[in-house]
Amino acid sequence: MSQSFYVITWTDVLVSFVLVAISLGLIRWWKIGLEKTLLIGTLRTFVQLAAMGYVLTFFFQQRHWLFMVTLVSLMILIAGFEGYRREKEFRIPHYFVIITGSLFFTVFIVLGIILKFILDVQPWYYPYAMIPIAGMIIGNALNSTTLTTNRFIGELQHRDQEIEMLLSLGAPARVAVQDSLRNAIRAALIPNINSLMMVGLVQLPGVMTGQILSGVDPLIAVRYQIMIMYMWITTVIIVDILVLAFVYRQFFTPRIQLRRHLLLKKYP
Amino acid sequence: MNKEPLFRLTSVSKSIGGKTLLDNISLQIEAGDFLSILGPSGAGKSTLLRLFNGLDSPTAGTIEYQGKPLFSYPMTGLRKRVGMVFQNPVMVRGTVRDNLLLTQRWEQPSTNLAEETLVSVLAQVDLSPAILDQDTKTISGGEKQRVALARVLLNKPEVLLLDEPTANLDPQLARRIVRLIHQLFKQLKLTIIMVSHDYSLLSKYTTRIAFLIGGRIVEEGAADILEQPSTETVKTFLAKGAI
Ligand SMILES: Nc1ncnc2c1ncn2[C@@H]1O[C@H](COP(=O)(O)OP(=O)(O)OP(=O)(O)O)[C@@H](O)[C@H]1O
Ligand SMILES: [Mg+2]
């Protein structure tokens, strides 16, 4: 049997800069003018991921549940802050607390199910499982909440008259924004559902490609990937619904009035 | 108990970002009034009207409805009793029927609206039942305004708030709609508060008039104050034709 996996060395990685050199040559030739940015991006990828490798190696050596829980909490806080920072244009009251809280809840549920019932890892905080899975959940959840929140505000902006019309007929706030909520969630979900439809047909997901390259049996890699896809979609649905359930309330007063001023840009 | 006016506004002001939109307004509206709120553009008429069904809150002063603070009522119930029609009637996507049945999105299913109810409310606003299944994208401005009226009437309101319901219609159609509103006012024993630029349109029907200029009520009283305006501002406003 021939060698079933190849160890890639740092020298090999340096050789892969040839690929970047080709791209650099091409954009120079066409005078696209992004050489510097591309170069910086390339270097940052190298430095950040290399650093991450060492950091992960350190993390994986830790054997205390409290360390793992703190680490995951820290990741969630950073993600919450990033989500809050991305919401530049509009001021949503309590947005930081909303995202961070929703992320905590979602990670708790999804990670819990995976670690306890699917992989059944021993101990439950086994870092090789916990850290990458938590990272994936948090990353997907963050992107999706940004998308869904922005879409929701966009819907409110162009439906403000409709919403006030519904309120004036006696509708509760929740009903008045029902269509906006639906559209916002759909917008965030459709790309994910599409990838459920297309996965494996054209492109192998990155995680799976990496696993197969490093010698894992494709059938095992595939099982992981199926789990990841389900995890992904569940994460997105839970976190988006949770975030919007709290976000929409910020746009109404206790007297069920639309807080129109929140729909104006933060910096006029 | 019956002595209480329907609405009592006491020293109501509204300011947003340091700008005073409504300035110390006191006003009483009796059940059965047809009150016209007249005034130039930007006077604060819409701002004032939105206070009556609690779409906005005043920044100072109090509003009472039937002797109790307006905001002490559950807002969803209050807004059914105090219906509102906006300047640009907003339709949700779908047919006229979908729009008339909107309240079923949140009411208990027991309030299922029978077909006859829809037909009779359409008759009240002078529309034929044939329009029920027409897409609201294809109906005319005047029809839209009447569908909006019918939609509110299905809530069986006590009060109707109308924000320039005829502003986008040609004069002839505008007169027809105002006549229709007056008929409903008589038939259903409503109280009406209607905002307008155009006093000539309302003069035949209105029982009371309030002039709002620069966020203040400069004149208020029975319909005949139109003939004998006591303040200069109102005289100028009327002389300019008021459109
Ligand atoms: N959210 C707001 N922030 C600042 N100013 C506002 C706001 N809403 C309304 N205004 C101002 O308040 C004033 C009164 O507005 P309002 O819509 O009540 O006038 P109106 O009498 O209904 O006018 P029109 O006849 O043109 O409809 C206007 O000058 C308007 O620019
Ligand atoms: Mg107005």
Coordinates of N, CA and C in Angstrom, one line a residue, chain B residues 57-149:
Chain B
S57 N -46.2 59.4 21.9 CA -46.6 59.9 23.2 C -46.2 61.4 23.2
P58 N -46.9 62.2 23.9 CA -46.5 63.6 24.1 C -45.3 63.7 25.0
T59 N -44.5 64.7 24.9 CA -43.4 64.8 25.8 C -43.8 65.6 27.1
A60 N -44.9 66.3 27.0 CA -45.5 66.9 28.2 C -47.0 67.0 28.1
G61 N -47.6 67.1 29.3 CA -49.1 67.2 29.2 C -49.8 65.8 29.3
T62 N -51.1 65.8 29.4 CA -51.8 64.6 29.5 C -52.9 64.4 28.5
I63 N -53.2 63.2 28.1 CA -54.3 62.9 27.2 C -55.2 61.9 27.9
E64 N -56.5 62.3 28.0 CA -57.4 61.4 28.6 C -58.4 60.9 27.5
Y65 N -58.8 59.7 27.7 CA -59.9 59.1 26.8 C -61.0 58.6 27.7
Q66 N -62.2 59.1 27.5 CA -63.3 58.8 28.4 C -62.9 58.9 29.9
G67 N -62.3 60.0 30.2 CA -62.0 60.2 31.6 C -60.8 59.5 32.2
K68 N -60.2 58.6 31.4 CA -59.0 57.9 32.0 C -57.8 58.2 31.1
P69 N -56.6 58.2 31.7 CA -55.4 58.4 30.9 C -55.4 57.5 29.7
L70 N -55.1 58.1 28.5 CA -55.1 57.3 27.3 C -54.2 56.1 27.4
F71 N -53.0 56.3 28.0 CA -52.1 55.2 28.1 C -52.3 54.2 29.2
S72 N -53.4 54.4 29.9 CA -53.8 53.4 30.9 C -54.6 52.2 30.2
Y73 N -55.1 52.5 29.0 CA -55.8 51.4 28.3 C -54.8 50.5 27.6
P74 N -55.1 49.2 27.5 CA -54.3 48.3 26.7 C -54.3 48.9 25.2
M75 N -53.1 49.1 24.7 CA -53.0 49.9 23.4 C -53.6 49.2 22.3
T76 N -53.5 47.8 22.2 CA -54.1 47.2 21.0 C -55.6 47.3 21.0
G77 N -56.2 47.2 22.2 CA -57.7 47.4 22.3 C -58.1 48.8 22.0
L78 N -57.3 49.8 22.5 CA -57.6 51.2 22.3 C -57.6 51.5 20.8
R79 N -56.6 51.0 20.1 CA -56.4 51.3 18.7 C -57.5 50.8 17.8
K80 N -58.2 49.7 18.3 CA -59.3 49.2 17.6 C -60.5 50.2 17.8
R81 N -60.6 50.8 19.0 CA -61.7 51.7 19.2 C -61.4 53.1 18.5
V82 N -60.2 53.4 18.4 CA -59.8 54.7 17.8 C -59.0 54.4 16.5
G83 N -59.8 54.2 15.5 CA -59.2 53.8 14.2 C -58.5 54.9 13.5
M84 N -57.6 54.6 12.6 CA -56.9 55.7 11.9 C -56.7 55.3 10.4
V85 N -56.8 56.3 9.6 CA -56.6 56.2 8.1 C -55.5 57.2 7.8
F86 N -54.4 56.7 7.1 CA -53.3 57.6 6.8 C -53.4 58.3 5.5
Q87 N -52.6 59.3 5.3 CA -52.6 60.0 4.1 C -52.3 59.1 2.9
N88 N -51.3 58.3 3.0 CA -51.1 57.3 1.9 C -51.6 56.0 2.4
P89 N -52.7 55.5 1.9 CA -53.2 54.2 2.4 C -52.2 53.1 2.1
V90 N -51.7 52.4 3.1 CA -50.8 51.3 2.9 C -51.6 50.0 2.8
M91 N -51.3 49.3 1.8 CA -51.9 48.0 1.6 C -50.8 46.9 1.8
V92 N -51.1 45.8 2.4 CA -50.2 44.7 2.4 C -50.3 44.0 1.1
R93 N -49.3 43.3 0.7 CA -49.3 42.5 -0.5 C -50.5 41.6 -0.5
G94 N -51.1 41.5 -1.7 CA -52.2 40.5 -1.8 C -53.5 41.2 -2.3
T95 N -54.6 40.6 -2.1 CA -55.9 41.1 -2.6 C -56.5 42.0 -1.6
V96 N -57.6 42.6 -2.0 CA -58.4 43.5 -1.2 C -58.9 42.6 0.0
R97 N -59.3 41.4 -0.3 CA -59.8 40.5 0.8 C -58.7 40.3 1.9
D98 N -57.5 40.0 1.4 CA -56.3 39.9 2.3 C -56.2 41.1 3.2
N99 N -56.4 42.2 2.7 CA -56.3 43.5 3.4 C -57.4 43.6 4.4
L100 N -58.6 43.2 4.0 CA -59.7 43.4 4.9 C -59.6 42.4 6.1
L101 N -59.0 41.2 5.8 CA -58.9 40.2 6.8 C -57.6 40.3 7.7
L102 N -56.9 41.4 7.5 CA -55.7 41.6 8.2 C -55.8 41.3 9.7
T103 N -56.9 41.7 10.3 CA -57.0 41.6 11.8 C -57.0 40.1 12.2
Q104 N -57.3 39.2 11.3 CA -57.3 37.8 11.6 C -55.9 37.3 11.9
R105 N -54.9 38.1 11.5 CA -53.6 37.6 11.8 C -53.3 37.6 13.3
W106 N -54.1 38.4 14.1 CA -53.8 38.4 15.5 C -55.1 38.2 16.4
E107 N -56.3 38.3 15.8 CA -57.5 38.1 16.5 C -57.7 36.6 16.7
Q108 N -58.5 36.2 17.7 CA -58.8 34.8 17.8 C -59.6 34.3 16.6
P109 N -59.4 33.1 16.2 CA -60.1 32.6 15.0 C -61.7 32.7 15.1
S110 N -62.1 32.8 16.4 CA -63.6 32.9 16.6 C -64.2 34.1 15.9
T111 N -63.4 35.1 15.7 CA -63.9 36.4 15.1 C -63.9 36.2 13.5
N112 N -63.9 35.0 13.0 CA -64.0 34.8 11.6 C -65.0 35.7 10.9
L113 N -64.5 36.5 10.0 CA -65.3 37.4 9.3 C -66.1 36.7 8.2
A114 N -67.4 36.8 8.2 CA -68.2 36.2 7.2 C -68.2 37.0 5.9
E115 N -68.4 36.3 4.8 CA -68.4 36.9 3.5 C -69.4 38.1 3.5
E116 N -70.5 37.9 4.1 CA -71.6 39.0 4.1 C -71.0 40.3 4.8
T117 N -70.2 40.1 5.8 CA -69.7 41.2 6.5 C -68.8 42.0 5.6
L118 N -68.0 41.3 4.9 CA -67.1 42.0 3.9 C -67.8 42.7 2.9
V119 N -68.8 42.0 2.3 CA -69.6 42.7 1.3 C -70.3 43.9 1.8
S120 N -70.9 43.8 3.0 CA -71.6 45.0 3.5 C -70.7 46.1 3.9
V121 N -69.5 45.8 4.4 CA -68.5 46.9 4.7 C -68.1 47.6 3.4
L122 N -67.9 46.8 2.3 CA -67.6 47.4 1.0 C -68.7 48.3 0.5
A123 N -69.9 47.8 0.8 CA -71.1 48.7 0.3 C -71.0 50.0 1.1
Q124 N -70.7 50.0 2.4 CA -70.6 51.2 3.2 C -69.6 52.2 2.6
V125 N -68.5 51.7 2.0 CA -67.6 52.6 1.4 C -67.7 52.7 -0.1
D126 N -68.9 52.3 -0.6 CA -69.3 52.5 -2.0 C -68.4 51.7 -3.0
L127 N -68.0 50.5 -2.6 CA -67.3 49.6 -3.5 C -68.1 48.4 -3.7
S128 N -67.9 47.8 -4.9 CA -68.7 46.6 -5.3 C -67.9 45.4 -4.8
P129 N -68.6 44.3 -4.4 CA -67.9 43.1 -4.0 C -67.0 42.5 -5.0
A130 N -67.1 42.9 -6.2 CA -66.3 42.4 -7.3 C -64.8 42.7 -7.0
I131 N -64.5 43.7 -6.2 CA -63.2 44.1 -6.0 C -62.4 43.2 -5.0
L132 N -63.2 42.4 -4.3 CA -62.6 41.6 -3.2 C -61.4 40.8 -3.6
D133 N -61.4 40.2 -4.8 CA -60.3 39.4 -5.1 C -59.3 40.0 -6.1
Q134 N -59.4 41.4 -6.2 CA -58.5 42.1 -7.0 C -57.2 42.3 -6.2
D135 N -56.1 42.3 -6.9 CA -54.8 42.6 -6.3 C -54.8 44.1 -6.0
T136 N -54.3 44.4 -4.7 CA -54.3 45.8 -4.4 C -53.3 46.6 -5.2
K137 N -52.4 45.9 -5.9 CA -51.5 46.7 -6.8 C -52.2 47.3 -7.9
T138 N -53.4 46.7 -8.3 CA -54.1 47.1 -9.5 C -55.2 48.1 -9.2
I139 N -55.5 48.4 -7.9 CA -56.7 49.3 -7.7 C -56.3 50.7 -7.6
S140 N -57.2 51.6 -7.9 CA -56.9 53.0 -8.0 C -56.7 53.7 -6.6
G141 N -56.2 54.9 -6.6 CA -55.9 55.6 -5.4 C -57.2 55.8 -4.6
G142 N -58.3 56.2 -5.3 CA -59.5 56.4 -4.6 C -60.1 55.1 -4.0
E143 N -59.9 54.0 -4.7 CA -60.4 52.7 -4.2 C -59.5 52.3 -3.0
K144 N -58.2 52.5 -3.1 CA -57.3 52.2 -2.0 C -57.8 52.9 -0.7
Q145 N -58.1 54.2 -0.9 CA -58.5 54.9 0.3 C -59.8 54.4 0.9
R146 N -60.7 53.9 0.0 CA -61.9 53.3 0.5 C -61.7 52.0 1.1
V147 N -60.8 51.2 0.6 CA -60.4 49.9 1.2 C -59.8 50.1 2.6
A148 N -59.0 51.2 2.6 CA -58.4 51.5 4.0 C -59.5 51.8 5.0
L149 N -60.5 52.6 4.5 CA -61.6 52.9 5.4 C -62.4 51.7 5.8

